[in-house]
Amino acid sequence: MSRVELTAKIATHITNAETQSEKLAILTKYKKESLIKRIVNYAYNPLFDYNMADFEPKNFGKKHGMGISKFIHIFEDILTNQFDKPEAIFACNLALSYINIHEASIFIGILHKEIGWNLEPDTINQVWPDINTGYPIQNPSPFTLAKFKQYEMPVVAQQLYSGLRINISVNGKNAKFKDSSGTRIYTLDDYATQFVNLAQHGDTVFDGVAVISKDGEIVESTVEEILAADSESVRFILWDAIRYDGFIDGKDTRIGYNWRYNGLEHMMMLAIESNPVPCYGMATAKVCSDLNEVRKFSEGIDSDVIIKSLSGTWHNGITDSELIFRK
């Protein structure tokens, strides 16, 4: 059996399998097939956004065309900004004029992020634990005195905001807005240029929350109201800036929070000329030398706060380097 026939056969079996246990058995059988693993990764990794959901192919493969392995590098080229959108469309249509008809649908499905295999994250991770199937987001732990006593002083305390938790990932000249589950928020794209300017030509993921602000005051709002608000009302409160490659890996042990926090402040200062009326700002915060200062800060702003260790590095999931302190 040729490589093309095998890939098409596996794809058909996975598509037709009715349960996740049946799909798991197929993936397990072919777990050493590196091409299948690459296809699954490109199709299901939530961080891989090709910006090709609206791609309308002009070609759909040829009867005795080449295998998808000859063209799979195109996905990496798109992700690393080797192509702009017109170039990506041209490259994909060119590939689809040479690829075999059995695998053309797989190629198109990856671009659309809808390959039709209906694999659940747990199914994939049982076979290939190193494939990222969850959107990376760091969240604090509940406060305990025992955890706090392990912190080196000082710490930073930041106001806890309600709103739409948002990541703004800047990669090259593109800025994409996603919520905490990794869902793309296209209605916020009007603010993209400001965040490209803020990143200072670096690939960065900004972490924060989108809120509605009126007359300089944050208004309690639902997510629906935030997404429907006019461009002059939405404001982004930022508290972190993570290197893009570390974010993609799900952890970055290179930089402690103190450096990330100061770096974010410095970015904002440098971007003043490009963004004279910024849509973003820093989270209200105070450097505290003990728990009593944290408590006074929380009472002074009448808000719950997040206590952050200045040496804490960023990683996906719950972290003990950040604690929710209730007023």
XYZ file of C-alpha atoms in Angstrom, residues 47 132 135-138 167 169 178 204-205 242-252 254 314 316:
25
model
C -2.921 28.022 18.917
C -1.324 20.834 22.590
C -5.633 26.888 25.097
C -2.895 28.034 27.512
C -4.088 30.420 30.192
C -2.555 31.084 33.597
C -5.300 37.396 25.226
C -1.299 37.627 20.535
C -8.946 35.392 21.945
C 4.214 38.905 22.322
C 1.017 37.758 24.014
C 4.499 36.790 27.602
C 6.951 35.893 24.862
C 5.023 34.293 22.014
C 7.242 31.211 21.717
C 6.938 30.521 25.452
C 3.163 30.947 25.239
C 2.992 28.440 22.397
C 5.020 25.965 24.492
C 2.678 26.439 27.452
C 5.446 27.684 29.772
C 8.246 30.220 29.861
C 13.141 32.529 31.210
C 4.479 32.010 33.412
C -0.414 27.239 31.520
